[in-house]
Amino acid sequence: MSKTRSGSLGGLIIPLALGGLVLAGYYVYWTQTAQRIQMYVAQALPALPQENVKVTGFPYRFEARITGLRVQTGTGFVFEASRFVAAASPFNLNLWALEGALEPKLKLPGGPMRPLKATDLKASLRLKEGQLARFSVTFQGLQAGTADPSGLWRTGAGALHLIADPKDTSRLAFALDLSALELSALPEGPAAILGNKIDHVRFTGPISQGQTLLRSTKAWAQAQGEFTIMAAQIAWGPLSFDAGTGRLKVTPEGQWQGEIRGQGALKPNGMAIAALSAPIEISIENGQARLLGFSAARVPRAYD
């Protein structure tokens, strides 16, 4: 009887001990990884106080919670949020998903800081060896700014994707797709004729030296990086522009330069008129974008 009882206790204690060792090891792994995540965030955002970064979520995941977030890139973009939360699986730290951002604001190069409002916003970031492998943002609606002189930008469903070439991670594939885009602060030019609502915009193509562009537009220009447009589509009022191809780059002075050529048609009543269909070129030179021979909005400098 005593042998049977001691054997039963041994059969119970050994699995419990092994389970305890596994849990203790996982706790050590989770704690050390959380500390490394905090260290990486501190290195990436040196101006952010360390106490503003907390990593929680034990034991199921890692949640990076940042208060008073401000990210400013060398390309002139600024993003702010009073609170920002991103999460990753304990077994895949290369994939992070946006959990939420409180009071987000965005500044485009040359523009004012605009508050953001989004509907069904989803964002994810995948890394590989410390570099961007894929970045995706999708939404059903997005509004930037308020109804004041600084202007209101509003769009319906949209998506932005940046994907690194598996064979050459310095190259990125770019895809932007927006519908029902409204730009209330457009100056005179094509907007005076075509209106301030663009029904659909789509640009896709590779970006050479793309990882350099993420760090600095000036360095990207010095490296002679280019955005090769493989497919461009614009539906703007009565104008339909399709099958667009071209190139964009930045001059040493920081000005965007390039052209997009495609097939255009006028559709006054939603139907193309054959006599009004012709090749169209959108050119950007000396800080001005031209469409159909009209001077469009001044293109913001890529860097100062």
Coordinates of C-alpha atoms in Angstrom, one line a residue:
M1 CA 0.0 0.0 0.0
S2 CA 2.8 2.5 1.0
K3 CA 4.6 1.7 -2.2
T4 CA 1.5 2.4 -4.3
R5 CA 0.8 5.7 -2.4
S6 CA 4.4 6.9 -2.8
G7 CA 4.4 5.9 -6.5
S8 CA 1.2 8.0 -7.0
L9 CA 2.7 11.0 -5.3
G10 CA 5.8 10.7 -7.4
G11 CA 3.7 10.5 -10.6
L12 CA 1.9 13.7 -9.5
I13 CA 4.9 15.7 -8.2
I14 CA 7.2 15.2 -11.2
P15 CA 4.7 16.6 -13.8
L16 CA 3.9 19.5 -11.4
A17 CA 7.6 20.3 -11.0
L18 CA 8.2 20.2 -14.7
G19 CA 5.2 22.4 -15.3
G20 CA 6.5 24.9 -12.7
L21 CA 9.9 25.0 -14.4
V22 CA 8.3 25.6 -17.8
L23 CA 6.2 28.4 -16.3
A24 CA 9.2 29.9 -14.5
G25 CA 11.2 29.8 -17.7
Y26 CA 8.4 31.4 -19.7
Y27 CA 8.1 34.2 -17.1
V28 CA 11.8 34.9 -17.3
Y29 CA 11.6 35.0 -21.2
W30 CA 8.5 37.3 -21.1
T31 CA 10.1 39.7 -18.6
Q32 CA 13.4 39.9 -20.4
T33 CA 11.7 40.4 -23.8
A34 CA 9.4 43.1 -22.3
Q35 CA 12.5 44.9 -21.1
R36 CA 14.2 44.6 -24.6
I37 CA 11.0 46.0 -26.2
Q38 CA 11.1 49.0 -23.8
M39 CA 14.8 49.5 -24.6
Y40 CA 14.1 49.5 -28.4
V41 CA 11.3 52.0 -28.1
A42 CA 13.5 54.2 -26.0
Q43 CA 16.2 54.1 -28.6
A44 CA 13.7 54.8 -31.4
L45 CA 12.1 57.7 -29.5
P46 CA 14.9 59.3 -27.5
A47 CA 12.9 62.4 -26.7
L48 CA 10.1 60.3 -25.0
P49 CA 10.5 59.9 -21.2
Q50 CA 11.1 56.2 -20.3
E51 CA 8.2 56.2 -17.9
N52 CA 5.9 56.8 -20.8
V53 CA 6.5 53.3 -22.2
K54 CA 5.0 50.3 -20.5
V55 CA 4.8 46.7 -21.8
T56 CA 2.0 44.6 -20.5
G57 CA -0.1 41.6 -21.6
F58 CA 1.5 38.7 -19.7
P59 CA 1.1 35.9 -20.3
Y60 CA -0.8 35.9 -23.6
R61 CA 0.9 38.7 -25.6
F62 CA 3.1 41.8 -25.5
E63 CA 1.3 45.2 -25.4
A64 CA 3.4 48.2 -25.9
R65 CA 1.6 51.2 -24.3
I66 CA 3.0 54.6 -25.1
T67 CA 1.7 57.9 -23.7
G68 CA 2.5 61.2 -25.3
L69 CA 3.7 59.6 -28.5
R70 CA 5.3 61.9 -31.1
V71 CA 7.0 60.4 -34.2
Q72 CA 8.7 62.7 -36.7
T73 CA 10.4 61.3 -39.8
G74 CA 13.1 62.8 -41.9
T75 CA 10.6 63.0 -44.7
G76 CA 8.5 65.7 -42.9
F77 CA 5.7 63.5 -41.5
V78 CA 4.7 63.9 -37.9
F79 CA 2.3 61.6 -36.0
E80 CA 1.1 62.3 -32.5
A81 CA -1.2 60.5 -30.0
S82 CA -1.9 61.0 -26.4
R83 CA -2.0 57.2 -26.0
F84 CA -0.9 54.5 -28.4
V85 CA -1.1 50.7 -28.1
A86 CA 0.4 48.1 -30.3
A87 CA 0.4 44.3 -29.7
A88 CA 2.4 41.2 -30.8
S89 CA 2.3 37.5 -30.1
P90 CA 4.9 36.2 -27.7
F91 CA 6.1 33.8 -30.4
N92 CA 6.2 36.3 -33.3
L93 CA 7.7 39.7 -32.3
N94 CA 8.2 40.6 -36.0
L95 CA 4.5 41.2 -36.5
W96 CA 2.8 44.1 -34.6
A97 CA -0.8 45.2 -34.9
L98 CA -2.4 48.6 -33.9
E99 CA -4.7 48.2 -30.9
G100 CA -5.7 51.8 -30.6
A101 CA -4.6 55.5 -30.7
L102 CA -6.2 58.2 -28.6
E103 CA -6.4 61.7 -30.0
P104 CA -4.2 61.0 -33.1
K105 CA -2.9 63.8 -35.2
L106 CA -1.0 63.8 -38.5
K107 CA 1.2 66.4 -40.2
L108 CA 2.1 66.0 -43.8
P109 CA 5.3 67.7 -45.3
G110 CA 4.7 71.4 -45.5
G111 CA 1.2 71.2 -44.0
P112 CA -0.4 71.9 -40.5
M113 CA -1.0 69.4 -37.8
R114 CA -4.4 67.9 -38.4
P115 CA -6.5 65.8 -36.0
L116 CA -7.5 62.4 -37.3
K117 CA -10.7 60.5 -37.2
A118 CA -11.0 57.0 -38.7
T119 CA -13.7 54.4 -39.2
D120 CA -12.7 50.7 -38.9
L121 CA -8.9 51.5 -39.0
K122 CA -6.5 48.6 -39.1
A123 CA -2.8 48.8 -39.2
S124 CA 0.0 46.2 -39.0
L125 CA 3.8 46.2 -39.2
R126 CA 6.0 43.2 -40.1
L127 CA 9.7 43.4 -39.6
K128 CA 12.6 41.2 -40.9
E129 CA 16.1 41.6 -39.5
G130 CA 15.2 45.0 -38.1
Q131 CA 13.9 46.4 -41.4
L132 CA 10.4 46.9 -42.7
A133 CA 9.1 43.8 -44.4
R134 CA 5.4 44.9 -44.7
F135 CA 3.4 47.9 -43.5
S136 CA -0.4 48.0 -44.1
V137 CA -3.2 50.4 -43.2
T138 CA -6.8 49.9 -44.2
F139 CA -9.9 51.9 -43.3
Q140 CA -13.5 52.5 -44.3
G141 CA -13.3 56.3 -43.7
L142 CA -10.7 58.8 -42.7
Q143 CA -10.9 62.5 -41.9
A144 CA -7.9 64.8 -41.3
G145 CA -8.4 68.3 -40.0
T146 CA -11.4 70.4 -39.2
A147 CA -13.6 72.9 -41.0
D148 CA -11.2 75.8 -40.6
P149 CA -8.8 77.7 -42.9
S150 CA -6.2 74.9 -42.6
G151 CA -8.5 72.7 -44.6
L152 CA -10.3 69.4 -44.2
W153 CA -9.2 66.2 -46.0
R154 CA -11.7 63.4 -46.0
T155 CA -11.8 60.1 -47.8
G156 CA -14.0 56.9 -47.9
A157 CA -12.5 53.4 -48.0
G158 CA -8.8 53.3 -48.5
A159 CA -5.6 51.2 -48.1
L160 CA -1.9 51.8 -48.1
H161 CA 0.7 49.0 -48.4
L162 CA 4.5 49.0 -48.3
I163 CA 6.1 45.6 -49.0
A164 CA 9.8 44.8 -49.2
D165 CA 11.1 42.7 -52.0
P166 CA 12.2 39.3 -50.6
K167 CA 15.2 39.2 -52.9
D168 CA 16.2 42.8 -52.3
T169 CA 14.9 44.3 -49.1
S170 CA 16.1 47.8 -50.1
R171 CA 13.3 47.8 -52.7
L172 CA 9.7 48.4 -51.6
A173 CA 6.5 47.8 -53.4
F174 CA 4.0 50.7 -52.9
A175 CA 0.2 50.6 -53.3
L176 CA -2.2 53.4 -52.5
D177 CA -5.9 53.1 -53.1
L178 CA -8.4 55.8 -52.0
S179 CA -12.1 56.5 -52.8
A180 CA -14.2 59.6 -52.3
L181 CA -11.3 61.9 -51.5
E182 CA -12.3 65.4 -50.6
L183 CA -9.7 68.2 -50.4
S184 CA -11.4 71.4 -49.3
A185 CA -8.2 73.5 -49.4
L186 CA -7.3 72.9 -53.0
P187 CA -6.1 76.1 -54.7
E188 CA -7.2 77.3 -58.1
G189 CA -6.2 75.2 -61.1
P190 CA -7.8 71.8 -62.1
A191 CA -9.9 71.9 -59.0
A192 CA -11.7 74.9 -60.2
I193 CA -12.9 72.9 -63.3
L194 CA -12.9 69.3 -62.0
G195 CA -14.1 70.0 -58.5
N196 CA -12.6 69.2 -55.1
K197 CA -13.8 65.6 -54.9
I198 CA -11.7 62.8 -56.4
D199 CA -13.8 59.7 -56.8
H200 CA -10.9 57.3 -57.0
V201 CA -7.1 57.3 -56.8
R202 CA -4.8 54.3 -57.2
F203 CA -1.0 54.2 -57.5
T204 CA 1.2 51.1 -57.5
G205 CA 4.8 50.4 -58.2
P206 CA 8.3 49.7 -56.8
I207 CA 10.4 52.2 -54.9
S208 CA 14.2 51.8 -55.3
Q209 CA 16.2 52.5 -52.2
G210 CA 12.9 52.3 -50.3
Q211 CA 14.3 51.6 -46.9
T212 CA 16.5 54.7 -47.3
L213 CA 13.3 56.8 -48.1
L214 CA 11.8 55.6 -44.8
R215 CA 14.7 57.1 -42.9
S216 CA 15.3 60.3 -44.9
T217 CA 14.1 61.8 -48.2
K218 CA 17.3 63.8 -48.5
A219 CA 19.4 60.6 -48.2
W220 CA 17.0 58.9 -50.7
A221 CA 17.5 61.8 -53.2
Q222 CA 21.3 61.5 -52.8
A223 CA 21.0 57.7 -53.4
Q224 CA 19.1 58.5 -56.6
G225 CA 16.1 56.6 -55.4
E226 CA 13.0 56.5 -57.7
F227 CA 9.3 55.6 -57.5
T228 CA 8.5 53.7 -60.7
I229 CA 4.7 54.0 -61.2
M230 CA 3.5 50.8 -62.8
A231 CA -0.2 51.6 -62.7
A232 CA -2.0 54.9 -62.0
Q233 CA -5.7 55.6 -62.0
I234 CA -7.6 58.8 -61.3
A235 CA -11.3 59.4 -61.5
W236 CA -11.8 63.2 -60.9
G237 CA -15.1 64.7 -61.7
P238 CA -15.6 64.3 -65.5
L239 CA -12.0 63.3 -66.0
S240 CA -11.0 59.6 -66.1
F241 CA -7.2 58.8 -66.2
D242 CA -6.1 55.2 -66.6
A243 CA -3.1 53.0 -67.5
G244 CA -0.8 55.6 -66.1
T245 CA 3.0 54.9 -65.9
G246 CA 5.9 57.1 -65.0
R247 CA 8.6 57.9 -62.5
L248 CA 9.0 60.3 -59.5
K249 CA 12.1 61.3 -57.8
V250 CA 13.5 64.2 -55.6
T251 CA 16.0 66.7 -56.9
P252 CA 19.1 67.7 -54.8
E253 CA 17.1 70.9 -53.9
G254 CA 14.3 68.9 -52.3
Q255 CA 11.7 69.3 -55.1
W256 CA 9.6 66.4 -56.4
Q257 CA 10.1 65.9 -60.1
G258 CA 8.7 63.5 -62.6
E259 CA 5.8 62.6 -64.9
I260 CA 2.9 60.2 -65.3
R261 CA 1.6 59.4 -68.8
G262 CA -1.6 57.6 -69.4
Q263 CA -4.9 57.6 -71.3
G264 CA -7.5 60.2 -70.4
A265 CA -11.1 60.7 -71.2
L266 CA -13.8 63.2 -70.3
K267 CA -17.1 61.8 -69.0
P268 CA -19.5 64.7 -68.6
N269 CA -22.5 62.4 -67.9
G270 CA -20.6 59.4 -66.6
M271 CA -20.0 58.1 -70.1
A272 CA -16.8 58.5 -72.1
I273 CA -16.9 60.6 -75.3
A274 CA -14.6 59.1 -77.9
A275 CA -13.7 62.5 -79.3
L276 CA -12.6 63.7 -75.9
S277 CA -10.2 60.7 -75.2
A278 CA -6.5 61.3 -75.6
P279 CA -3.1 60.6 -74.0
I280 CA -2.6 62.8 -70.9
E281 CA 0.6 63.7 -69.1
I282 CA 0.8 64.8 -65.4
S283 CA 4.1 66.5 -64.9
I284 CA 5.7 67.8 -61.7
E285 CA 8.5 70.3 -62.1
N286 CA 9.9 73.2 -60.2
G287 CA 7.4 72.7 -57.4
Q288 CA 4.4 72.7 -59.6
A289 CA 2.1 69.9 -60.8
R290 CA 0.4 70.4 -64.2
L291 CA -2.6 68.5 -65.4
L292 CA -4.2 69.2 -68.8
G293 CA -2.0 72.3 -69.1
F294 CA -3.4 73.9 -66.0
S295 CA -1.2 74.8 -63.0
A296 CA -2.2 72.7 -60.1
A297 CA -1.4 72.9 -56.4
R298 CA 2.2 73.7 -55.4
V299 CA 3.8 70.4 -54.5
P300 CA 5.4 70.6 -51.0
R301 CA 9.1 70.2 -50.8
A302 CA 10.3 66.8 -49.9
Y303 CA 12.7 68.2 -47.4
D304 CA 14.1 71.6 -46.3

